[in-house]
Amino acid sequence: MINIVRSFINKVLRGIFKKKKNFKLGLYGPPNGGKTTLANRICKDWLGQDMGTVSNIAHETREVQIKEEISIKSKGKELTFNLVDTPGIATKIDFEDFIKSGMKEKQAKERAKEATKGVIDAIKWLDEMDAVVIVLDATKDPYTQVNVTIVGNLQARNIPVLIVANKSDLKKADIKKVQAAYPQYNVIGISAKYGNNIDQFYEGLFAIAG
Amino acid sequence: MVTLQFVPYNEIEDLGSARRVKKLIDIVKENKIVLLQGRLKKEEETDLISIAMEEIGAKFKGIELAVINPEGKDKSGLKKMRNNFFGMLLGDRQGLTVIGPATIVKEIKKDPNKIELLTKEGKKKK
């Protein structure tokens, strides 16, 4: 009952303040799913510039990054939002994994320290979001506990969610598996790197922005 | 050797969210794998991740987490409503939550009604 009342109040407040404040669209997901690559794709398409650096080594994004006032247009509609690119959410971080990726010990320890703070910040920012795109790597198991926990939390907070099955350009990508794991959500297969199916993704953004 | 510690739901039901999470993390930090009856609230699951991150240091590298939820897709709306209602009143005692230290547990795979726990030594337990 408390949840129902809270959900109702959230919806009412969201409706009242949605037009007045800046709409925040968050990119969430596990490390190396392609959140920053997608953020760069969105920024390149609509602002003509990149948002952040990408890397094959996990936890490249260790601070929440915001790009303000992005306006996208589709089929006569316009949507303006602040894009929030968040560090990948993980349950464990070991500096030795970074050393295995070729880093020096000091650099690896620093990266691990920043990455743990990044995860905490990303979770704190959940409450600030008006809508969230969960970016999953379509070549990996979609049903990990981290993914389930992120989805469950957004559901509990009544935040609209769009799930992106990224890296569709790779042979191992299995979009249907991601769709089967989250049947209650709109799951769109894309390649943020090459822009495959990106128009459908933008349509999905309009849908979650209401 | 791997130590499993079963935590019945009634051991955490009277605790507030912060103390629940701390109790579980403290057990995991003793290099034990927690088998919690039922599951934490969704917000507590993210708190668990946040606290695990805060605790990371020389010996503690974080956690591996898995929740087995017996709620099948075939469950009727009425049954779901009843479970949600009792879950709200009494806590979610259904299912099983496994939390292990990342230094010992390499990966937890769900399939979806069994858990495969892969330890760093390469042994497989069920």
Short mmCIF file of C-alpha atoms in Angstrom, two decimals:
data_model
loop_
_atom_site.label_atom_id
_atom_site.label_comp_id
_atom_site.label_asym_id
_atom_site.label_seq_id
_atom_site.Cartn_x
_atom_site.Cartn_y
_atom_site.Cartn_z
CA MET A 1 0.00 0.00 0.00
CA ILE A 2 2.85 2.37 0.94
CA ASN A 3 4.50 1.63 -2.42
CA ILE A 4 1.29 2.38 -4.30
CA VAL A 5 0.87 5.72 -2.51
CA ARG A 6 4.55 6.57 -3.05
CA SER A 7 4.28 5.63 -6.72
CA PHE A 8 1.19 7.82 -7.13
CA ILE A 9 2.87 10.80 -5.44
CA ASN A 10 6.00 10.29 -7.59
CA LYS A 11 3.92 10.25 -10.77
CA VAL A 12 2.01 13.39 -9.79
CA LEU A 13 5.18 15.25 -8.81
CA ARG A 14 6.94 14.05 -11.96
CA GLY A 15 4.04 15.36 -14.04
CA ILE A 16 4.07 18.74 -12.32
CA PHE A 17 7.79 19.36 -12.48
CA LYS A 18 8.66 17.58 -15.72
CA LYS A 19 8.17 20.66 -17.92
CA LYS A 20 9.80 23.07 -15.50
CA LYS A 21 13.11 21.42 -14.75
CA ASN A 22 15.69 19.99 -17.12
CA PHE A 23 14.81 16.47 -18.15
CA LYS A 24 17.61 14.14 -17.12
CA LEU A 25 18.24 11.06 -19.24
CA GLY A 26 20.66 8.63 -17.62
CA LEU A 27 22.80 5.98 -19.28
CA TYR A 28 23.25 3.06 -16.92
CA GLY A 29 24.63 -0.43 -17.15
CA PRO A 30 27.56 -2.69 -16.35
CA PRO A 31 31.12 -1.65 -17.30
CA ASN A 32 32.09 -1.91 -20.99
CA GLY A 33 28.51 -2.14 -22.23
CA GLY A 34 29.04 0.90 -24.45
CA LYS A 35 27.39 3.71 -22.46
CA THR A 36 29.98 6.32 -23.42
CA THR A 37 30.06 5.10 -27.02
CA LEU A 38 26.29 5.66 -27.11
CA ALA A 39 26.65 9.04 -25.39
CA ASN A 40 29.21 10.00 -28.04
CA ARG A 41 26.88 8.80 -30.79
CA ILE A 42 24.02 10.94 -29.43
CA CYS A 43 26.27 13.99 -29.00
CA LYS A 44 27.84 13.57 -32.45
CA ASP A 45 24.44 13.19 -34.10
CA TRP A 46 22.86 16.23 -32.43
CA LEU A 47 25.70 18.47 -31.22
CA GLY A 48 28.52 17.50 -33.58
CA GLN A 49 30.94 16.66 -30.76
CA ASP A 50 32.01 13.77 -28.49
CA MET A 51 31.10 13.45 -24.82
CA GLY A 52 33.79 11.21 -23.32
CA THR A 53 36.65 8.85 -24.04
CA VAL A 54 36.11 5.15 -24.61
CA SER A 55 38.43 2.24 -23.93
CA ASN A 56 38.49 -1.54 -24.02
CA ILE A 57 39.64 -1.54 -20.40
CA ALA A 58 36.70 -1.54 -17.98
CA HIS A 59 35.82 1.52 -15.87
CA GLU A 60 37.09 4.10 -18.37
CA THR A 61 34.24 6.37 -17.22
CA ARG A 62 34.76 6.88 -13.50
CA GLU A 63 32.88 10.11 -13.00
CA VAL A 64 29.32 11.06 -13.82
CA GLN A 65 29.41 13.20 -16.95
CA ILE A 66 26.65 15.52 -18.07
CA LYS A 67 25.96 17.10 -21.44
CA GLU A 68 23.25 19.70 -21.18
CA GLU A 69 20.50 20.76 -23.54
CA ILE A 70 20.59 18.09 -26.20
CA SER A 71 17.64 18.46 -28.57
CA ILE A 72 16.70 15.54 -30.77
CA LYS A 73 14.05 15.60 -33.48
CA SER A 74 12.05 12.82 -35.03
CA LYS A 75 8.85 12.79 -37.06
CA GLY A 76 8.01 16.39 -36.22
CA LYS A 77 8.59 15.93 -32.51
CA GLU A 78 11.38 17.47 -30.44
CA LEU A 79 12.87 16.28 -27.17
CA THR A 80 15.35 18.26 -25.09
CA PHE A 81 17.26 16.63 -22.27
CA ASN A 82 20.42 16.63 -20.20
CA LEU A 83 22.37 13.47 -20.94
CA VAL A 84 23.96 11.85 -17.90
CA ASP A 85 26.64 9.26 -18.67
CA THR A 86 27.37 7.20 -15.56
CA PRO A 87 30.24 4.89 -14.55
CA GLY A 88 29.53 1.20 -15.03
CA ILE A 89 27.94 -0.50 -12.06
CA ALA A 90 29.87 -3.47 -10.70
CA THR A 91 29.86 -5.45 -7.46
CA LYS A 92 33.62 -6.02 -7.40
CA ILE A 93 36.71 -4.11 -8.45
CA ASP A 94 40.22 -5.51 -8.21
CA PHE A 95 43.21 -3.39 -9.22
CA GLU A 96 45.01 -6.57 -10.31
CA ASP A 97 42.55 -6.87 -13.20
CA PHE A 98 43.81 -3.50 -14.47
CA ILE A 99 47.41 -4.68 -14.13
CA LYS A 100 46.49 -7.67 -16.31
CA SER A 101 45.28 -5.12 -18.88
CA GLY A 102 48.78 -3.65 -18.98
CA MET A 103 48.66 -0.90 -16.36
CA LYS A 104 51.37 -0.11 -13.81
CA GLU A 105 50.46 -0.98 -10.21
CA LYS A 106 50.14 2.62 -9.03
CA GLN A 107 47.96 3.56 -11.98
CA ALA A 108 45.85 0.41 -11.51
CA LYS A 109 45.28 1.12 -7.83
CA GLU A 110 44.26 4.69 -8.61
CA ARG A 111 41.87 3.52 -11.31
CA ALA A 112 40.33 0.96 -8.92
CA LYS A 113 39.86 3.62 -6.25
CA GLU A 114 38.21 6.01 -8.70
CA ALA A 115 36.08 3.20 -10.11
CA THR A 116 34.65 2.28 -6.69
CA LYS A 117 33.71 5.91 -6.10
CA GLY A 118 32.21 6.02 -9.58
CA VAL A 119 29.90 3.08 -8.82
CA ILE A 120 28.72 4.76 -5.60
CA ASP A 121 28.08 8.04 -7.45
CA ALA A 122 26.19 6.29 -10.24
CA ILE A 123 23.87 4.67 -7.69
CA LYS A 124 23.36 8.01 -5.89
CA TRP A 125 22.37 9.61 -9.18
CA LEU A 126 19.55 7.10 -9.74
CA ASP A 127 17.17 9.31 -7.76
CA GLU A 128 17.89 12.28 -10.03
CA MET A 129 16.87 10.62 -13.27
CA ASP A 130 13.65 11.26 -15.18
CA ALA A 131 14.25 8.37 -17.57
CA VAL A 132 17.01 5.83 -18.01
CA VAL A 133 18.55 3.94 -20.89
CA ILE A 134 20.13 0.70 -19.71
CA VAL A 135 22.99 -0.18 -22.03
CA LEU A 136 23.78 -3.88 -22.15
CA ASP A 137 26.43 -5.70 -24.13
CA ALA A 138 24.40 -8.02 -26.39
CA THR A 139 27.30 -10.47 -26.62
CA LYS A 140 27.14 -11.18 -22.88
CA ASP A 141 24.70 -12.84 -20.48
CA PRO A 142 21.93 -10.25 -19.99
CA TYR A 143 20.61 -11.84 -16.82
CA THR A 144 23.41 -10.93 -14.41
CA GLN A 145 22.44 -9.79 -10.92
CA VAL A 146 23.87 -6.31 -11.55
CA ASN A 147 21.55 -5.85 -14.53
CA VAL A 148 18.58 -7.27 -12.63
CA THR A 149 19.32 -5.01 -9.65
CA ILE A 150 19.53 -1.88 -11.82
CA VAL A 151 16.28 -2.73 -13.60
CA GLY A 152 14.54 -3.59 -10.31
CA ASN A 153 15.61 -0.33 -8.70
CA LEU A 154 14.39 1.78 -11.57
CA GLN A 155 11.11 -0.11 -11.50
CA ALA A 156 10.78 0.52 -7.74
CA ARG A 157 11.41 4.24 -8.33
CA ASN A 158 8.89 4.37 -11.21
CA ILE A 159 11.52 5.69 -13.60
CA PRO A 160 10.78 4.92 -17.27
CA VAL A 161 13.32 2.54 -18.79
CA LEU A 162 14.52 1.74 -22.29
CA ILE A 163 16.90 -1.19 -22.67
CA VAL A 164 19.51 -1.11 -25.39
CA ALA A 165 21.18 -4.33 -26.54
CA ASN A 166 24.40 -2.80 -27.81
CA LYS A 167 27.17 -4.19 -30.05
CA SER A 168 24.70 -5.68 -32.52
CA ASP A 169 27.47 -5.46 -35.14
CA LEU A 170 29.34 -8.29 -33.41
CA LYS A 171 28.75 -11.90 -34.45
CA LYS A 172 28.18 -13.09 -30.89
CA ALA A 173 25.44 -10.50 -30.26
CA ASP A 174 22.11 -12.05 -29.32
CA ILE A 175 19.41 -9.37 -29.23
CA LYS A 176 16.63 -11.93 -28.77
CA LYS A 177 18.27 -13.24 -25.60
CA VAL A 178 18.24 -9.72 -24.10
CA GLN A 179 14.61 -9.28 -25.15
CA ALA A 180 13.72 -12.62 -23.55
CA ALA A 181 15.44 -11.62 -20.30
CA TYR A 182 13.43 -8.39 -19.98
CA PRO A 183 10.09 -9.07 -21.69
CA GLN A 184 8.32 -6.25 -19.84
CA TYR A 185 10.57 -3.60 -21.44
CA ASN A 186 11.18 -2.19 -24.87
CA VAL A 187 14.55 -3.68 -25.89
CA ILE A 188 16.23 -2.19 -28.97
CA GLY A 189 19.26 -3.76 -30.61
CA ILE A 190 21.78 -1.19 -31.80
CA SER A 191 25.41 -0.66 -32.60
CA ALA A 192 26.36 2.59 -30.93
CA LYS A 193 29.78 2.37 -32.59
CA TYR A 194 28.45 2.21 -36.15
CA GLY A 195 25.02 3.79 -35.64
CA ASN A 196 23.05 0.70 -36.67
CA ASN A 197 19.35 1.02 -35.82
CA ILE A 198 19.97 4.34 -34.11
CA ASP A 199 16.76 5.92 -35.47
CA GLN A 200 14.70 3.27 -33.70
CA PHE A 201 16.64 4.07 -30.53
CA TYR A 202 15.74 7.76 -30.84
CA GLU A 203 12.10 6.79 -31.30
CA GLY A 204 12.42 4.76 -28.09
CA LEU A 205 13.67 7.85 -26.26
CA PHE A 206 10.54 9.76 -27.23
CA ALA A 207 8.47 6.87 -25.91
CA ILE A 208 10.09 6.85 -22.42
CA ALA A 209 10.13 10.65 -22.21
CA GLY A 210 6.35 10.57 -22.51
CA MET B 1 37.90 -24.48 2.09
CA VAL B 2 34.71 -22.50 1.53
CA THR B 3 32.39 -21.62 4.42
CA LEU B 4 28.71 -21.14 3.77
CA GLN B 5 26.64 -19.31 6.39
CA PHE B 6 22.88 -19.62 6.28
CA VAL B 7 21.03 -16.51 7.46
CA PRO B 8 17.33 -17.12 8.13
CA TYR B 9 15.05 -14.20 7.28
CA ASN B 10 13.96 -13.78 10.90
CA GLU B 11 17.55 -12.80 11.77
CA ILE B 12 17.26 -9.65 9.67
CA GLU B 13 13.54 -8.88 9.65
CA ASP B 14 13.66 -6.58 12.68
CA LEU B 15 16.71 -4.68 11.46
CA GLY B 16 16.57 -1.43 9.54
CA SER B 17 17.91 -1.39 5.97
CA ALA B 18 21.36 -0.07 6.87
CA ARG B 19 21.89 -2.66 9.63
CA ARG B 20 20.63 -5.49 7.42
CA VAL B 21 23.15 -4.64 4.74
CA LYS B 22 25.95 -4.15 7.26
CA LYS B 23 25.24 -7.50 8.92
CA LEU B 24 25.50 -9.29 5.58
CA ILE B 25 28.63 -7.43 4.48
CA ASP B 26 30.30 -8.15 7.82
CA ILE B 27 29.75 -11.89 7.31
CA VAL B 28 31.10 -11.71 3.76
CA LYS B 29 34.15 -9.81 4.97
CA GLU B 30 34.93 -12.83 7.17
CA ASN B 31 35.40 -14.70 3.87
CA LYS B 32 32.13 -16.57 4.23
CA ILE B 33 29.45 -17.05 1.62
CA VAL B 34 26.05 -15.87 2.81
CA LEU B 35 22.95 -17.86 1.96
CA LEU B 36 20.12 -15.54 2.91
CA GLN B 37 16.61 -16.90 3.09
CA GLY B 38 14.47 -14.66 0.87
CA ARG B 39 15.70 -11.43 -0.61
CA LEU B 40 16.50 -7.86 0.32
CA LYS B 41 14.37 -4.94 -0.81
CA LYS B 42 15.37 -3.59 -4.22
CA GLU B 43 16.80 -0.44 -2.65
CA GLU B 44 18.76 -2.56 -0.17
CA GLU B 45 20.33 -4.49 -3.05
CA THR B 46 21.82 -1.26 -4.43
CA ASP B 47 22.83 -0.23 -0.91
CA LEU B 48 24.64 -3.56 -0.65
CA ILE B 49 26.60 -2.74 -3.83
CA SER B 50 27.39 0.78 -2.59
CA ILE B 51 28.58 -0.45 0.81
CA ALA B 52 30.64 -3.19 -0.84
CA MET B 53 32.34 -0.51 -2.94
CA GLU B 54 33.04 1.61 0.13
CA GLU B 55 34.61 -1.37 1.89
CA ILE B 56 36.98 -2.31 -0.93
CA GLY B 57 40.57 -2.34 0.22
CA ALA B 58 43.68 -4.48 0.28
CA LYS B 59 41.87 -7.65 1.41
CA PHE B 60 38.28 -7.07 0.36
CA LYS B 61 37.63 -6.77 -3.39
CA GLY B 62 33.86 -6.58 -3.42
CA ILE B 63 31.12 -9.17 -3.70
CA GLU B 64 29.45 -11.59 -6.04
CA LEU B 65 25.68 -11.52 -5.72
CA ALA B 66 22.83 -13.67 -7.00
CA VAL B 67 19.16 -13.88 -6.18
CA ILE B 68 17.05 -16.88 -7.03
CA ASN B 69 13.43 -15.88 -7.22
CA PRO B 70 10.94 -18.72 -7.41
CA GLU B 71 8.23 -16.46 -8.88
CA GLY B 72 7.49 -18.17 -12.17
CA LYS B 73 5.98 -16.46 -15.17
CA ASP B 74 2.97 -18.73 -14.90
CA LYS B 75 1.92 -17.36 -11.53
CA SER B 76 -1.58 -15.88 -11.68
CA GLY B 77 -2.26 -12.21 -10.98
CA LEU B 78 -4.09 -13.11 -7.78
CA LYS B 79 -1.18 -15.17 -6.47
CA LYS B 80 1.26 -12.41 -7.35
CA MET B 81 -0.92 -9.85 -5.56
CA ARG B 82 -1.14 -12.10 -2.49
CA ASN B 83 2.64 -12.62 -2.47
CA ASN B 84 3.28 -8.90 -2.92
CA PHE B 85 0.89 -8.11 -0.07
CA PHE B 86 2.47 -10.57 2.36
CA GLY B 87 5.93 -9.59 1.11
CA MET B 88 5.16 -5.98 1.98
CA LEU B 89 3.95 -6.92 5.46
CA LEU B 90 6.41 -9.64 6.38
CA GLY B 91 9.34 -9.13 3.99
CA ASP B 92 10.21 -11.19 0.96
CA ARG B 93 11.02 -14.61 2.36
CA GLN B 94 10.76 -16.39 -0.96
CA GLY B 95 13.83 -17.32 -2.89
CA LEU B 96 17.45 -17.30 -1.88
CA THR B 97 20.12 -14.62 -1.95
CA VAL B 98 23.75 -15.66 -2.29
CA ILE B 99 26.46 -13.15 -1.44
CA GLY B 100 30.08 -14.14 -1.58
CA PRO B 101 33.41 -12.32 -1.29
CA ALA B 102 34.92 -11.63 -4.71
CA THR B 103 38.28 -12.90 -3.45
CA ILE B 104 36.74 -16.38 -3.16
CA VAL B 105 33.78 -16.41 -5.54
CA LYS B 106 34.73 -15.89 -9.16
CA GLU B 107 31.26 -16.02 -10.62
CA ILE B 108 27.72 -17.00 -9.73
CA LYS B 109 25.61 -18.34 -12.58
CA LYS B 110 21.84 -18.71 -12.39
CA ASP B 111 20.08 -21.19 -14.58
CA PRO B 112 17.37 -19.99 -13.44
CA ASN B 113 16.31 -22.40 -10.66
CA LYS B 114 19.79 -23.49 -9.67
CA ILE B 115 22.91 -21.60 -8.77
CA GLU B 116 26.39 -22.49 -9.95
CA LEU B 117 29.03 -21.02 -7.75
CA LEU B 118 32.48 -20.87 -9.30
CA THR B 119 35.23 -20.29 -6.79
CA LYS B 120 38.67 -18.89 -7.51
CA GLU B 121 40.20 -22.30 -6.95
CA GLY B 122 38.20 -23.50 -9.92
CA LYS B 123 36.00 -25.85 -7.90
CA LYS B 124 32.34 -26.04 -8.75
CA LYS B 125 29.66 -26.29 -6.08
CA LYS B 126 25.92 -26.58 -6.25
#
